[in-house]
Short mmCIF file of C-alpha atoms in Angstrom, two decimals:
data_model
loop_
_atom_site.label_atom_id
_atom_site.label_comp_id
_atom_site.label_asym_id
_atom_site.label_seq_id
_atom_site.Cartn_x
_atom_site.Cartn_y
_atom_site.Cartn_z
CA MET A 1 20.12 -0.05 7.53
CA SER A 2 16.35 0.06 8.07
CA ILE A 3 13.87 2.77 7.42
CA TRP A 4 10.55 2.72 8.48
CA TRP A 5 7.43 5.46 8.89
CA SER A 6 3.90 5.72 9.56
CA LEU A 7 1.32 8.16 9.00
CA HIS A 8 -2.32 8.58 10.28
CA LEU A 9 -4.13 10.39 7.20
CA ARG A 10 -7.78 11.48 6.82
CA ARG A 11 -10.19 9.90 4.59
CA GLU A 12 -9.73 12.34 1.63
CA ALA A 13 -8.37 11.89 -1.71
CA ALA A 14 -5.56 14.61 -1.32
CA SER A 15 -4.15 12.22 1.50
CA VAL A 16 -3.38 9.44 -1.60
CA PRO A 17 -0.46 11.67 -3.29
CA LEU A 18 0.80 12.59 -0.27
CA ALA A 19 1.71 8.89 0.81
CA ARG A 20 2.60 8.09 -2.70
CA ARG A 21 5.26 10.99 -2.65
CA LEU A 22 6.38 10.10 0.81
CA LEU A 23 7.00 6.83 -0.43
CA ILE A 24 8.73 7.58 -3.72
CA GLY A 25 11.03 10.25 -1.75
CA THR A 26 11.99 7.99 0.67
CA MET A 27 13.06 5.09 -1.83
CA GLU A 28 14.40 7.53 -4.10
CA THR A 29 16.62 8.79 -1.13
CA ALA A 30 17.65 5.09 -0.09
CA GLY A 31 18.55 4.24 -3.57
CA VAL A 32 15.94 1.89 -4.50
CA ASP A 33 15.44 1.12 -8.29
CA PRO A 34 13.10 3.56 -9.84
CA ASP A 35 11.04 0.76 -11.58
CA ILE A 36 10.37 -1.06 -8.02
CA SER A 37 9.73 2.40 -6.56
CA PHE A 38 6.89 2.92 -9.15
CA ASP A 39 5.55 -0.54 -8.77
CA LEU A 40 5.18 -0.09 -4.95
CA SER A 41 3.74 3.69 -5.36
CA VAL A 42 0.97 2.54 -7.64
CA ALA A 43 0.00 -0.44 -5.19
CA LEU A 44 0.13 2.31 -2.34
CA SER A 45 -1.72 4.34 -4.23
CA GLU A 46 -4.66 1.62 -4.88
CA ALA A 47 -4.50 0.65 -1.05
CA CYS A 48 -4.88 4.13 0.18
CA ALA A 49 -7.75 5.04 -2.43
CA ASN A 50 -9.65 1.94 -1.02
CA ALA A 51 -9.12 3.00 2.38
CA VAL A 52 -10.63 6.47 1.40
CA GLU A 53 -13.46 5.37 -0.51
CA HIS A 54 -14.47 2.42 1.83
CA GLY A 55 -12.37 2.63 4.93
CA GLY A 56 -14.91 4.47 7.54
CA ASP A 57 -17.67 3.32 9.96
CA ASP A 58 -20.16 4.90 7.78
CA GLY A 59 -19.24 2.80 4.71
CA CYS A 60 -19.87 6.21 2.81
CA GLY A 61 -16.16 7.09 2.26
CA GLY A 62 -16.66 10.39 4.47
CA PRO A 63 -13.51 12.33 5.49
CA GLY A 64 -14.58 11.90 9.14
CA GLU A 65 -12.25 8.77 9.62
CA ALA A 66 -8.39 8.22 9.49
CA TYR A 67 -6.20 5.53 8.04
CA ARG A 68 -3.13 4.29 8.84
CA VAL A 69 -0.07 3.98 6.49
CA THR A 70 3.30 2.18 7.67
CA ALA A 71 6.15 1.39 5.29
CA TYR A 72 9.18 -0.51 6.49
CA LEU A 73 12.45 -0.67 3.96
CA ASP A 74 14.34 -3.37 5.82
CA GLY A 75 17.64 -5.05 3.94
CA GLU A 76 16.13 -6.52 0.87
CA ARG A 77 12.42 -5.80 1.14
CA CYS A 78 10.00 -3.27 1.43
CA ARG A 79 6.72 -3.91 3.33
CA ILE A 80 3.58 -1.46 3.23
CA GLU A 81 0.54 -1.65 5.36
CA VAL A 82 -2.32 0.15 4.87
CA ALA A 83 -5.23 -0.14 7.72
CA ASP A 84 -8.78 1.65 8.08
CA THR A 85 -11.52 1.51 10.33
CA GLY A 86 -14.29 0.56 8.24
CA PRO A 87 -16.57 -2.52 8.00
CA GLY A 88 -13.48 -4.75 6.62
CA PHE A 89 -13.62 -7.00 3.80
CA PRO A 90 -16.76 -9.68 3.33
CA VAL A 91 -14.96 -12.99 3.28
CA ALA A 92 -16.32 -14.05 -0.57
CA ALA A 93 -15.85 -10.21 -1.74
CA PRO A 94 -14.67 -9.95 -5.55
CA GLY A 95 -10.74 -9.44 -5.07
CA GLY A 96 -11.23 -9.75 -1.23
CA PRO A 97 -9.38 -11.97 1.29
CA GLN A 98 -10.04 -15.32 -1.11
CA GLY A 99 -9.22 -12.94 -4.08
CA ALA A 100 -11.24 -15.55 -6.53
CA ALA A 101 -13.28 -12.97 -8.37
CA ARG A 102 -11.99 -10.19 -10.88
CA PRO A 103 -14.34 -7.38 -11.85
CA ALA A 104 -16.25 -7.36 -15.04
CA ALA A 105 -14.39 -5.89 -18.15
CA GLU A 106 -16.68 -3.31 -18.38
CA ALA A 107 -16.87 -2.13 -14.43
CA GLU A 108 -15.70 1.30 -13.56
CA SER A 109 -13.81 0.37 -10.28
CA GLY A 110 -12.88 -2.87 -8.28
CA ARG A 111 -9.61 -3.45 -9.90
CA GLY A 112 -7.30 -2.34 -7.34
CA LEU A 113 -6.93 -5.37 -5.11
CA CYS A 114 -5.84 -7.23 -8.48
CA LEU A 115 -3.38 -4.57 -9.64
CA ILE A 116 -1.87 -4.88 -5.94
CA ARG A 117 -1.59 -8.60 -6.17
CA GLU A 118 0.26 -7.97 -9.60
CA LEU A 119 2.78 -5.47 -8.57
CA ALA A 120 3.94 -6.98 -5.28
CA ASP A 121 5.76 -10.34 -4.44
CA HIS A 122 3.36 -11.10 -1.18
CA VAL A 123 0.00 -9.93 -0.48
CA HIS A 124 -2.24 -10.08 2.72
CA ILE A 125 -5.83 -8.81 2.74
CA GLY A 126 -7.80 -9.17 6.11
CA SER A 127 -9.10 -7.68 8.95
CA ALA A 128 -7.16 -5.67 11.37
CA PRO A 129 -6.85 -7.79 14.53
CA GLY A 130 -9.07 -7.24 17.75
CA ARG A 131 -10.86 -4.42 15.75
CA ALA A 132 -13.16 -3.57 12.67
CA GLY A 133 -11.36 -2.61 9.61
CA ALA A 134 -9.64 -3.98 6.56
CA VAL A 135 -5.53 -3.97 6.34
CA VAL A 136 -3.99 -4.52 2.83
CA SER A 137 -0.29 -5.32 3.39
CA PHE A 138 2.10 -6.05 0.40
CA ASP A 139 6.04 -6.40 0.23
CA LYS A 140 8.25 -6.59 -2.62
CA ILE A 141 12.16 -7.69 -2.99
CA LEU A 142 14.07 -4.45 -3.59
CA LYS A 143 16.49 -3.70 -6.46
CA TRP A 144 19.16 -1.26 -5.62
CA ARG A 145 20.73 1.73 -8.23
CA GLU A 146 24.86 1.29 -8.36
CA ASN A 147 26.18 2.92 -5.61
CA ALA A 148 22.82 3.43 -3.24
CA PRO A 149 23.54 4.87 -0.24
CA LEU A 150 21.20 2.61 1.68
CA ALA A 151 21.74 -1.03 -0.11
CA ALA A 152 21.94 -3.85 1.83
CA VAL A 153 25.21 -5.53 1.85
#
């Protein structure tokens, strides 16, 4: 069985826990192992926080723009995508699409994309096709609780 959902959320801090709770609830209901659910929910929170902070045309983190979260639980894999309408990632940005640099130890931010890379199996960071904006997508192989109702057979 497959499950997918998509949310269009305002760029407000309150949208981050909403997306996280929906993902956790979906995975709990489906019977996904709690450790996998936790990893994916933290990665989702980081991606959503980036969209809230950086994902608008004004670049100021204002609430005027929306962003989109899409999650797919399909067979043995969960894929999550967070897309915004902001300026996108500069090609050589720390932690950006090339992912070469890590933030300094004393930096107060900039660890979200690195954390997503550590928690997920595959990560793609880039621009939205045909429009401005950033897209962070990641997936993870699922583990199931014993007798999970939606576990792949």
